[in-house]
Amino acid sequence: MIRSLLKELVNRIEHLREVLSRDDFNPHLNQLFLKQTETRLHSLKMDVLRTMNDSSWGIPGTNANFYSDYQRSNEHLLQLEYYGVQVLKHFGEPELYFNALMRQLWQEMGVSGTPPLVTTISTNSNHFWALAAYDLIGAPPGEEAHLLNIPDLLHETGHVLLNYHNVSYPNLTGSINEVIDQVYQTECWAVEDQERSKELLTTLNQWKTRWHKAWQAEFACDLIATYFLGPAYAWTNVKLSVSERLGDVYDTQSESHPSHEARMRCINGMLMRMGHVQEADQIAKLWQEFLTLPAYNQPLHYDMAFPDELISQLTQNVYEGCRNQDWLSYGDQCQQVDQPIASLLNEAWEILLNRPEEYSQFEQKTVARLWESFRA
């Protein structure tokens, strides 16, 4: 049966390749993304054919391997169909806007290479999201009409840039992995020396693993977005944090994301490092008011999950990594670029916070002006 299913996979791959060969896609879409999708489909087909022609078919004990190969190939095909072919087929007006926006941001930030493709294809997420391995960023439908959530697009761009560095970029996070190991080794020694709970040792090792696997990347993406957008990213992160029905802003249980409190501490550290001291103080004061709500209480050992030492070192490493790439910070863009998008996003927040009655008209006019410039 597995051979028959593999044959069906080949048929489906060929169908998708035929869809890609038709010259009826939007002429403005990212041609590199189209070529990469075709290349991935061809590579998957070769993998499936190699499995079908494997000389070990029929040898006792090999069936499990072929089942596993089929499942892996089928999962890969489903990803390519949805996040490749369907993305290309649904490239419409919102995509024209977001991809023009991304190209302009890319240029103004001084980032080389081709920017990732942005899609509004439906997912279960109401936030921006990234599939870095596919050079793909997702935008919630309807966000093309608004400004205040756009900075979150730059967080997801950070995931793509971190993925790029594995190929051609120097390490953006520096020696942070060694620092993580050192910090948690010291904490574990202290727990053992003081003969404290063995459960705490287990928890410390869990936190160390999460730092290595996911937390440092999320912090780094916040730092990269702050580097490019300055206070606007911090304000957007506050907005997204207070908009959610959070279980706890001090959450240490998520394997994928650090707590909102720690992320804001990290973002504000980058603002301070960039010289935006007044804005950082203003944001920190407002955020502290939010943290005093009765629903939020800092748990025991919380400082061990997100130590200031680690956050400060990562902030410094990412700042230096961005500078070493010659990427333009928010301040650099304001000096070197005429009305950069980063400046418009900061202006949007300034108006909302200080003259909220003017914000709606400002947003409508700004979005209309961006649309007009992108179509020119």
mmCIF file of C-alpha atoms in Angstrom:
data_model
loop_
_atom_site.group_PDB
_atom_site.id
_atom_site.type_symbol
_atom_site.label_atom_id
_atom_site.label_comp_id
_atom_site.label_asym_id
_atom_site.label_seq_id
_atom_site.Cartn_x
_atom_site.Cartn_y
_atom_site.Cartn_z
ATOM 1 C CA MET A 1 0.000 0.000 0.000
ATOM 2 C CA ILE A 2 2.801 2.443 0.847
ATOM 3 C CA ARG A 3 4.195 2.245 -2.683
ATOM 4 C CA SER A 4 0.771 3.141 -4.058
ATOM 5 C CA LEU A 5 0.497 6.079 -1.675
ATOM 6 C CA LEU A 6 3.959 7.259 -2.689
ATOM 7 C CA LYS A 7 2.880 7.086 -6.328
ATOM 8 C CA GLU A 8 -0.151 9.217 -5.462
ATOM 9 C CA LEU A 9 2.210 11.732 -3.852
ATOM 10 C CA VAL A 10 4.170 11.967 -7.099
ATOM 11 C CA ASN A 11 0.924 12.623 -8.981
ATOM 12 C CA ARG A 12 -0.013 15.417 -6.574
ATOM 13 C CA ILE A 13 3.452 16.943 -6.820
ATOM 14 C CA GLU A 14 3.214 16.951 -10.613
ATOM 15 C CA HIS A 15 -0.205 18.590 -10.425
ATOM 16 C CA LEU A 16 1.190 21.401 -8.266
ATOM 17 C CA ARG A 17 4.158 21.848 -10.595
ATOM 18 C CA GLU A 18 1.720 22.137 -13.496
ATOM 19 C CA VAL A 19 -0.190 24.827 -11.585
ATOM 20 C CA LEU A 20 3.063 26.744 -11.088
ATOM 21 C CA SER A 21 3.939 26.462 -14.777
ATOM 22 C CA ARG A 22 0.832 28.392 -15.817
ATOM 23 C CA ASP A 23 1.648 32.006 -16.516
ATOM 24 C CA ASP A 24 -1.431 33.452 -14.823
ATOM 25 C CA PHE A 25 -0.056 34.608 -11.467
ATOM 26 C CA ASN A 26 -0.053 38.239 -10.428
ATOM 27 C CA PRO A 27 2.862 39.852 -12.318
ATOM 28 C CA HIS A 28 3.936 41.756 -9.200
ATOM 29 C CA LEU A 29 4.523 38.745 -6.977
ATOM 30 C CA ASN A 30 7.965 37.764 -5.737
ATOM 31 C CA GLN A 31 9.451 35.692 -8.581
ATOM 32 C CA LEU A 32 12.123 34.274 -6.290
ATOM 33 C CA PHE A 33 9.426 32.786 -4.058
ATOM 34 C CA LEU A 34 7.820 31.191 -7.130
ATOM 35 C CA LYS A 35 11.132 29.654 -8.213
ATOM 36 C CA GLN A 36 11.910 28.436 -4.698
ATOM 37 C CA THR A 37 8.519 26.732 -4.470
ATOM 38 C CA GLU A 38 9.089 24.980 -7.791
ATOM 39 C CA THR A 39 12.561 23.898 -6.688
ATOM 40 C CA ARG A 40 11.214 22.508 -3.415
ATOM 41 C CA LEU A 41 8.520 20.545 -5.249
ATOM 42 C CA HIS A 42 11.110 19.085 -7.625
ATOM 43 C CA SER A 43 13.368 18.153 -4.706
ATOM 44 C CA LEU A 44 10.472 16.485 -2.897
ATOM 45 C CA LYS A 45 9.600 14.499 -6.015
ATOM 46 C CA MET A 46 13.190 13.233 -6.238
ATOM 47 C CA ASP A 47 13.072 12.178 -2.577
ATOM 48 C CA VAL A 48 9.825 10.258 -3.114
ATOM 49 C CA LEU A 49 11.175 8.548 -6.236
ATOM 50 C CA ARG A 50 14.301 7.494 -4.348
ATOM 51 C CA THR A 51 12.106 5.943 -1.679
ATOM 52 C CA MET A 52 10.007 4.133 -4.287
ATOM 53 C CA ASN A 53 13.144 2.698 -5.902
ATOM 54 C CA ASP A 54 14.890 1.774 -2.658
ATOM 55 C CA SER A 55 16.478 -1.670 -2.954
ATOM 56 C CA SER A 56 15.392 -2.674 0.554
ATOM 57 C CA TRP A 57 11.695 -2.991 -0.338
ATOM 58 C CA GLY A 58 10.440 -6.392 0.812
ATOM 59 C CA ILE A 59 13.206 -6.970 3.340
ATOM 60 C CA PRO A 60 11.657 -7.923 6.701
ATOM 61 C CA GLY A 61 11.663 -5.123 9.252
ATOM 62 C CA THR A 62 11.871 -2.238 6.765
ATOM 63 C CA ASN A 63 8.156 -1.400 6.552
ATOM 64 C CA ALA A 64 8.318 1.027 9.464
ATOM 65 C CA ASN A 65 10.997 3.060 7.673
ATOM 66 C CA PHE A 66 8.888 3.374 4.534
ATOM 67 C CA TYR A 67 5.809 4.379 6.537
ATOM 68 C CA SER A 68 7.904 7.066 8.191
ATOM 69 C CA ASP A 69 9.276 8.257 4.833
ATOM 70 C CA TYR A 70 5.768 8.496 3.420
ATOM 71 C CA GLN A 71 4.420 10.423 6.403
ATOM 72 C CA ARG A 72 7.321 12.872 6.289
ATOM 73 C CA SER A 73 6.957 13.405 2.527
ATOM 74 C CA ASN A 74 3.196 13.841 2.785
ATOM 75 C CA GLU A 75 3.595 16.442 5.527
ATOM 76 C CA HIS A 76 6.177 18.287 3.414
ATOM 77 C CA LEU A 77 3.825 18.260 0.423
ATOM 78 C CA LEU A 78 0.949 19.673 2.470
ATOM 79 C CA GLN A 79 3.196 22.508 3.627
ATOM 80 C CA LEU A 80 4.338 23.255 0.087
ATOM 81 C CA GLU A 81 0.774 23.203 -1.196
ATOM 82 C CA TYR A 82 -0.565 25.593 1.451
ATOM 83 C CA TYR A 83 2.432 27.816 2.180
ATOM 84 C CA GLY A 84 3.729 27.758 -1.376
ATOM 85 C CA VAL A 85 1.225 27.164 -4.159
ATOM 86 C CA GLN A 86 -1.884 28.485 -2.374
ATOM 87 C CA VAL A 87 0.024 31.581 -1.240
ATOM 88 C CA LEU A 88 0.929 32.286 -4.862
ATOM 89 C CA LYS A 89 -2.612 31.648 -6.119
ATOM 90 C CA HIS A 90 -4.121 34.010 -3.532
ATOM 91 C CA PHE A 91 -1.724 36.879 -4.182
ATOM 92 C CA GLY A 92 -4.062 39.885 -4.430
ATOM 93 C CA GLU A 93 -4.423 43.564 -3.553
ATOM 94 C CA PRO A 94 -3.516 43.198 0.148
ATOM 95 C CA GLU A 95 -0.378 41.305 -0.865
ATOM 96 C CA LEU A 96 0.546 44.066 -3.316
ATOM 97 C CA TYR A 97 0.373 46.543 -0.444
ATOM 98 C CA PHE A 98 2.256 44.482 2.125
ATOM 99 C CA ASN A 99 5.000 43.404 -0.248
ATOM 100 C CA ALA A 100 5.553 46.953 -1.483
ATOM 101 C CA LEU A 101 5.667 48.012 2.165
ATOM 102 C CA MET A 102 8.186 45.266 2.937
ATOM 103 C CA ARG A 103 10.400 46.202 -0.015
ATOM 104 C CA GLN A 104 10.470 49.834 1.105
ATOM 105 C CA LEU A 105 11.204 48.887 4.717
ATOM 106 C CA TRP A 106 13.945 46.521 3.533
ATOM 107 C CA GLN A 107 15.568 49.309 1.535
ATOM 108 C CA GLU A 108 15.224 51.952 4.259
ATOM 109 C CA MET A 109 16.664 49.597 6.889
ATOM 110 C CA GLY A 110 19.682 48.891 4.698
ATOM 111 C CA VAL A 111 19.101 45.136 4.535
ATOM 112 C CA SER A 112 20.543 43.444 1.457
ATOM 113 C CA GLY A 113 18.976 40.632 -0.544
ATOM 114 C CA THR A 114 15.364 39.881 -1.417
ATOM 115 C CA PRO A 115 12.765 40.489 1.307
ATOM 116 C CA PRO A 116 10.401 37.687 2.329
ATOM 117 C CA LEU A 117 7.007 37.329 0.700
ATOM 118 C CA VAL A 118 4.042 38.581 2.743
ATOM 119 C CA THR A 119 0.685 36.815 2.460
ATOM 120 C CA THR A 120 -2.765 37.298 3.968
ATOM 121 C CA ILE A 121 -3.760 33.677 3.393
ATOM 122 C CA SER A 122 -6.041 32.555 6.201
ATOM 123 C CA THR A 123 -4.573 30.825 9.268
ATOM 124 C CA ASN A 124 -5.727 30.329 12.831
ATOM 125 C CA SER A 125 -3.560 33.258 13.931
ATOM 126 C CA ASN A 126 -4.839 36.796 14.403
ATOM 127 C CA HIS A 127 -1.258 38.044 14.623
ATOM 128 C CA PHE A 128 1.547 38.366 12.115
ATOM 129 C CA TRP A 129 3.435 35.092 11.774
ATOM 130 C CA ALA A 130 6.516 33.774 9.992
ATOM 131 C CA LEU A 131 7.581 30.576 8.290
ATOM 132 C CA ALA A 132 11.229 31.508 8.078
ATOM 133 C CA ALA A 133 12.371 28.421 6.183
ATOM 134 C CA TYR A 134 10.017 29.433 3.347
ATOM 135 C CA ASP A 135 10.908 33.152 3.465
ATOM 136 C CA LEU A 136 7.245 33.757 4.209
ATOM 137 C CA ILE A 137 5.477 36.147 6.560
ATOM 138 C CA GLY A 138 1.749 36.095 7.226
ATOM 139 C CA ALA A 139 -0.371 39.180 7.887
ATOM 140 C CA PRO A 140 -3.856 39.065 9.422
ATOM 141 C CA PRO A 141 -6.500 39.942 6.798
ATOM 142 C CA GLY A 142 -7.512 43.581 7.042
ATOM 143 C CA GLU A 143 -4.275 44.892 8.556
ATOM 144 C CA GLU A 144 -3.487 46.680 5.289
ATOM 145 C CA ALA A 145 -5.972 49.348 6.398
ATOM 146 C CA HIS A 146 -4.212 50.085 9.691
ATOM 147 C CA LEU A 147 -0.857 51.210 11.095
ATOM 148 C CA LEU A 148 -0.493 50.394 14.786
ATOM 149 C CA ASN A 149 0.107 46.645 14.391
ATOM 150 C CA ILE A 150 2.528 47.000 11.471
ATOM 151 C CA PRO A 151 5.573 47.030 13.808
ATOM 152 C CA ASP A 152 4.770 43.402 14.645
ATOM 153 C CA LEU A 153 5.600 42.657 10.997
ATOM 154 C CA LEU A 154 9.189 43.576 11.865
ATOM 155 C CA HIS A 155 9.269 41.048 14.713
ATOM 156 C CA GLU A 156 8.422 38.321 12.206
ATOM 157 C CA THR A 157 11.008 39.763 9.818
ATOM 158 C CA GLY A 158 13.478 39.135 12.624
ATOM 159 C CA HIS A 159 12.766 35.406 12.386
ATOM 160 C CA VAL A 160 13.606 35.494 8.679
ATOM 161 C CA LEU A 161 16.834 37.413 9.326
ATOM 162 C CA LEU A 162 17.855 34.974 12.063
ATOM 163 C CA ASN A 163 17.235 32.156 9.600
ATOM 164 C CA TYR A 164 19.330 33.938 6.950
ATOM 165 C CA HIS A 165 22.316 34.207 9.272
ATOM 166 C CA ASN A 166 22.714 30.436 9.213
ATOM 167 C CA VAL A 167 23.527 30.775 5.525
ATOM 168 C CA SER A 168 25.307 34.057 4.959
ATOM 169 C CA TYR A 169 25.026 36.360 7.974
ATOM 170 C CA PRO A 170 27.349 36.500 10.979
ATOM 171 C CA ASN A 171 25.783 35.437 14.229
ATOM 172 C CA LEU A 172 23.306 38.119 15.303
ATOM 173 C CA THR A 173 23.071 36.862 18.873
ATOM 174 C CA GLY A 174 26.797 36.520 19.535
ATOM 175 C CA SER A 175 27.963 34.125 22.250
ATOM 176 C CA ILE A 176 24.633 34.099 24.067
ATOM 177 C CA ASN A 177 24.431 30.287 24.140
ATOM 178 C CA GLU A 178 27.614 30.118 26.191
ATOM 179 C CA VAL A 179 26.279 32.807 28.531
ATOM 180 C CA ILE A 180 23.014 30.869 28.964
ATOM 181 C CA ASP A 181 24.964 27.772 29.971
ATOM 182 C CA GLN A 182 27.156 29.736 32.381
ATOM 183 C CA VAL A 183 24.247 31.520 34.069
ATOM 184 C CA TYR A 184 22.236 28.361 34.629
ATOM 185 C CA GLN A 185 25.249 26.322 35.685
ATOM 186 C CA THR A 186 25.929 28.934 38.364
ATOM 187 C CA GLU A 187 22.293 28.844 39.483
ATOM 188 C CA CYS A 188 22.330 25.037 39.672
ATOM 189 C CA TRP A 189 25.536 25.048 41.725
ATOM 190 C CA ALA A 190 23.961 27.528 44.135
ATOM 191 C CA VAL A 191 20.858 25.355 44.535
ATOM 192 C CA GLU A 192 22.976 22.262 45.179
ATOM 193 C CA ASP A 193 25.262 24.095 47.606
ATOM 194 C CA GLN A 194 22.292 25.354 49.598
ATOM 195 C CA GLU A 195 20.639 21.897 49.465
ATOM 196 C CA ARG A 196 17.454 23.355 48.042
ATOM 197 C CA SER A 197 14.657 21.478 46.269
ATOM 198 C CA LYS A 198 15.649 19.068 43.498
ATOM 199 C CA GLU A 199 12.488 20.187 41.701
ATOM 200 C CA LEU A 200 14.081 23.615 41.325
ATOM 201 C CA LEU A 201 17.062 21.995 39.596
ATOM 202 C CA THR A 202 14.673 20.372 37.118
ATOM 203 C CA THR A 203 12.924 23.691 36.533
ATOM 204 C CA LEU A 204 16.225 25.513 35.974
ATOM 205 C CA ASN A 205 17.251 22.984 33.344
ATOM 206 C CA GLN A 206 13.859 23.345 31.648
ATOM 207 C CA TRP A 207 14.301 27.110 31.499
ATOM 208 C CA LYS A 208 17.818 26.741 30.138
ATOM 209 C CA THR A 209 16.510 24.457 27.382
ATOM 210 C CA ARG A 210 13.758 26.941 26.506
ATOM 211 C CA TRP A 211 16.296 29.746 26.287
ATOM 212 C CA HIS A 212 18.331 27.697 23.832
ATOM 213 C CA LYS A 213 15.410 26.421 21.739
ATOM 214 C CA ALA A 214 13.014 29.355 21.525
ATOM 215 C CA TRP A 215 13.190 32.144 24.070
ATOM 216 C CA GLN A 216 16.418 33.697 22.832
ATOM 217 C CA ALA A 217 15.040 33.832 19.269
ATOM 218 C CA GLU A 218 11.855 35.599 20.407
ATOM 219 C CA PHE A 219 13.861 38.094 22.447
ATOM 220 C CA ALA A 220 16.216 38.624 19.496
ATOM 221 C CA CYS A 221 13.302 39.331 17.128
ATOM 222 C CA ASP A 222 11.926 41.891 19.594
ATOM 223 C CA LEU A 223 15.368 43.499 19.733
ATOM 224 C CA ILE A 224 15.770 43.571 15.944
ATOM 225 C CA ALA A 225 12.315 45.138 15.504
ATOM 226 C CA THR A 226 13.117 47.730 18.180
ATOM 227 C CA TYR A 227 16.440 48.495 16.499
ATOM 228 C CA PHE A 228 14.645 49.212 13.216
ATOM 229 C CA LEU A 229 11.527 50.964 14.539
ATOM 230 C CA GLY A 230 12.469 52.461 17.897
ATOM 231 C CA PRO A 231 9.619 53.342 20.310
ATOM 232 C CA ALA A 232 6.886 52.373 17.819
ATOM 233 C CA TYR A 233 7.688 48.693 18.280
ATOM 234 C CA ALA A 234 7.604 49.020 22.061
ATOM 235 C CA TRP A 235 4.199 50.711 21.955
ATOM 236 C CA THR A 236 2.836 48.045 19.616
ATOM 237 C CA ASN A 237 4.086 45.314 21.928
ATOM 238 C CA VAL A 238 2.325 47.009 24.846
ATOM 239 C CA LYS A 239 -0.872 47.184 22.767
ATOM 240 C CA LEU A 240 -0.725 43.511 21.805
ATOM 241 C CA SER A 241 0.042 42.488 25.384
ATOM 242 C CA VAL A 242 -2.829 44.387 26.998
ATOM 243 C CA SER A 243 -5.254 43.364 24.227
ATOM 244 C CA GLU A 244 -4.985 39.655 25.037
ATOM 245 C CA ARG A 245 -6.724 37.812 27.827
ATOM 246 C CA LEU A 246 -3.478 36.678 29.341
ATOM 247 C CA GLY A 247 -3.230 33.950 31.920
ATOM 248 C CA ASP A 248 -0.278 35.818 33.378
ATOM 249 C CA VAL A 249 2.238 38.355 32.106
ATOM 250 C CA TYR A 250 4.777 36.517 34.272
ATOM 251 C CA ASP A 251 4.255 33.174 32.525
ATOM 252 C CA THR A 252 7.305 30.872 32.658
ATOM 253 C CA GLN A 253 5.601 27.745 31.311
ATOM 254 C CA SER A 254 5.492 28.522 27.587
ATOM 255 C CA GLU A 255 8.054 26.561 25.603
ATOM 256 C CA SER A 256 7.771 28.900 22.617
ATOM 257 C CA HIS A 257 7.639 32.435 24.056
ATOM 258 C CA PRO A 258 9.115 34.244 27.055
ATOM 259 C CA SER A 259 6.820 36.179 29.368
ATOM 260 C CA HIS A 260 5.377 39.533 28.346
ATOM 261 C CA GLU A 261 7.061 41.182 31.320
ATOM 262 C CA ALA A 262 10.491 39.901 30.277
ATOM 263 C CA ARG A 263 9.936 40.893 26.651
ATOM 264 C CA MET A 264 9.030 44.453 27.614
ATOM 265 C CA ARG A 265 12.093 44.623 29.861
ATOM 266 C CA CYS A 266 14.198 43.488 26.907
ATOM 267 C CA ILE A 267 12.618 45.950 24.454
ATOM 268 C CA ASN A 268 13.082 48.853 26.842
ATOM 269 C CA GLY A 269 16.712 47.850 27.304
ATOM 270 C CA MET A 270 17.263 48.196 23.555
ATOM 271 C CA LEU A 271 15.554 51.601 23.542
ATOM 272 C CA MET A 272 17.907 52.733 26.308
ATOM 273 C CA ARG A 273 20.892 51.331 24.401
ATOM 274 C CA MET A 274 19.824 53.316 21.321
ATOM 275 C CA GLY A 275 19.493 56.541 23.293
ATOM 276 C CA HIS A 276 15.675 56.754 23.463
ATOM 277 C CA VAL A 277 15.800 57.277 27.222
ATOM 278 C CA GLN A 278 12.761 59.552 27.565
ATOM 279 C CA GLU A 279 10.530 57.235 25.541
ATOM 280 C CA ALA A 280 11.801 54.170 27.406
ATOM 281 C CA ASP A 281 10.995 55.804 30.746
ATOM 282 C CA GLN A 282 7.499 56.743 29.554
ATOM 283 C CA ILE A 283 6.807 53.207 28.315
ATOM 284 C CA ALA A 284 8.228 51.625 31.474
ATOM 285 C CA LYS A 285 6.007 53.809 33.674
ATOM 286 C CA LEU A 286 2.845 52.892 31.763
ATOM 287 C CA TRP A 287 3.819 49.210 31.676
ATOM 288 C CA GLN A 288 4.438 49.214 35.422
ATOM 289 C CA GLU A 289 0.897 50.478 35.967
ATOM 290 C CA PHE A 290 -0.368 47.500 33.967
ATOM 291 C CA LEU A 291 1.718 45.090 36.063
ATOM 292 C CA THR A 292 0.108 46.364 39.266
ATOM 293 C CA LEU A 293 -3.299 44.964 38.261
ATOM 294 C CA PRO A 294 -4.514 42.469 40.896
ATOM 295 C CA ALA A 295 -4.488 39.588 38.401
ATOM 296 C CA TYR A 296 -0.713 39.609 38.082
ATOM 297 C CA ASN A 297 1.693 38.356 40.730
ATOM 298 C CA GLN A 298 5.337 37.542 40.135
ATOM 299 C CA PRO A 299 5.866 33.841 40.926
ATOM 300 C CA LEU A 300 8.605 32.343 43.056
ATOM 301 C CA HIS A 301 12.002 32.063 41.312
ATOM 302 C CA TYR A 302 10.756 34.207 38.399
ATOM 303 C CA ASP A 303 14.039 36.127 38.293
ATOM 304 C CA MET A 304 15.831 32.848 37.529
ATOM 305 C CA ALA A 305 13.684 32.282 34.429
ATOM 306 C CA PHE A 306 14.510 35.658 32.891
ATOM 307 C CA PRO A 307 17.681 36.977 34.564
ATOM 308 C CA ASP A 308 18.618 40.602 33.908
ATOM 309 C CA GLU A 309 22.147 39.401 33.151
ATOM 310 C CA LEU A 310 20.989 37.268 30.219
ATOM 311 C CA ILE A 311 18.590 39.856 28.819
ATOM 312 C CA SER A 312 21.200 42.619 29.038
ATOM 313 C CA GLN A 313 23.869 40.514 27.339
ATOM 314 C CA LEU A 314 21.533 39.457 24.533
ATOM 315 C CA THR A 315 20.489 43.086 24.028
ATOM 316 C CA GLN A 316 24.109 44.154 23.664
ATOM 317 C CA ASN A 317 24.909 41.238 21.328
ATOM 318 C CA VAL A 318 21.978 41.921 18.996
ATOM 319 C CA TYR A 319 22.689 45.645 18.939
ATOM 320 C CA GLU A 320 26.299 44.968 17.947
ATOM 321 C CA GLY A 321 25.184 42.329 15.441
ATOM 322 C CA CYS A 322 22.848 44.796 13.718
ATOM 323 C CA ARG A 323 25.563 47.473 13.656
ATOM 324 C CA ASN A 324 28.054 44.992 12.207
ATOM 325 C CA GLN A 325 25.619 44.339 9.346
ATOM 326 C CA ASP A 326 25.491 48.093 8.639
ATOM 327 C CA TRP A 327 21.738 47.961 9.140
ATOM 328 C CA LEU A 328 20.185 51.358 9.760
ATOM 329 C CA SER A 329 18.655 51.870 13.179
ATOM 330 C CA TYR A 330 15.530 53.966 13.627
ATOM 331 C CA GLY A 331 17.687 57.010 14.368
ATOM 332 C CA ASP A 332 19.883 56.349 11.324
ATOM 333 C CA GLN A 333 16.840 56.108 9.062
ATOM 334 C CA CYS A 334 15.457 59.408 10.334
ATOM 335 C CA GLN A 335 18.766 61.076 9.476
ATOM 336 C CA GLN A 336 19.446 59.405 6.126
ATOM 337 C CA VAL A 337 16.010 58.684 4.604
ATOM 338 C CA ASP A 338 13.312 61.184 3.680
ATOM 339 C CA GLN A 339 10.176 60.279 5.670
ATOM 340 C CA PRO A 340 10.950 56.603 6.330
ATOM 341 C CA ILE A 341 8.088 54.282 7.168
ATOM 342 C CA ALA A 342 9.598 53.836 10.635
ATOM 343 C CA SER A 343 9.052 57.550 11.221
ATOM 344 C CA LEU A 344 5.420 57.334 10.063
ATOM 345 C CA LEU A 345 4.772 54.478 12.502
ATOM 346 C CA ASN A 346 6.263 56.454 15.367
ATOM 347 C CA GLU A 347 4.213 59.485 14.347
ATOM 348 C CA ALA A 348 1.092 57.314 14.391
ATOM 349 C CA TRP A 349 1.743 56.355 17.993
ATOM 350 C CA GLU A 350 2.584 59.938 18.988
ATOM 351 C CA ILE A 351 -0.751 61.153 17.600
ATOM 352 C CA LEU A 352 -2.774 58.321 19.151
ATOM 353 C CA LEU A 353 -1.253 58.858 22.595
ATOM 354 C CA ASN A 354 -1.370 62.653 22.625
ATOM 355 C CA ARG A 355 -4.169 63.645 20.217
ATOM 356 C CA PRO A 356 -6.387 60.547 19.907
ATOM 357 C CA GLU A 357 -9.232 62.528 18.333
ATOM 358 C CA GLU A 358 -6.973 63.149 15.310
ATOM 359 C CA TYR A 359 -5.774 59.586 14.907
ATOM 360 C CA SER A 360 -8.479 58.103 12.675
ATOM 361 C CA GLN A 361 -8.075 60.777 10.009
ATOM 362 C CA PHE A 362 -4.283 60.543 10.197
ATOM 363 C CA GLU A 363 -4.360 56.777 9.725
ATOM 364 C CA GLN A 364 -6.737 56.920 6.770
ATOM 365 C CA LYS A 365 -4.710 59.604 4.994
ATOM 366 C CA THR A 366 -1.385 57.882 5.671
ATOM 367 C CA VAL A 367 -2.558 54.479 4.440
ATOM 368 C CA ALA A 368 -4.077 56.092 1.324
ATOM 369 C CA ARG A 369 -0.809 57.919 0.659
ATOM 370 C CA LEU A 370 1.172 54.693 1.032
ATOM 371 C CA TRP A 371 -1.179 52.873 -1.359
ATOM 372 C CA GLU A 372 -0.753 55.690 -3.888
ATOM 373 C CA SER A 373 3.039 55.641 -3.640
ATOM 374 C CA PHE A 374 3.182 51.853 -3.983
ATOM 375 C CA ARG A 375 1.049 51.942 -7.127
ATOM 376 C CA ALA A 376 3.098 54.727 -8.724
#
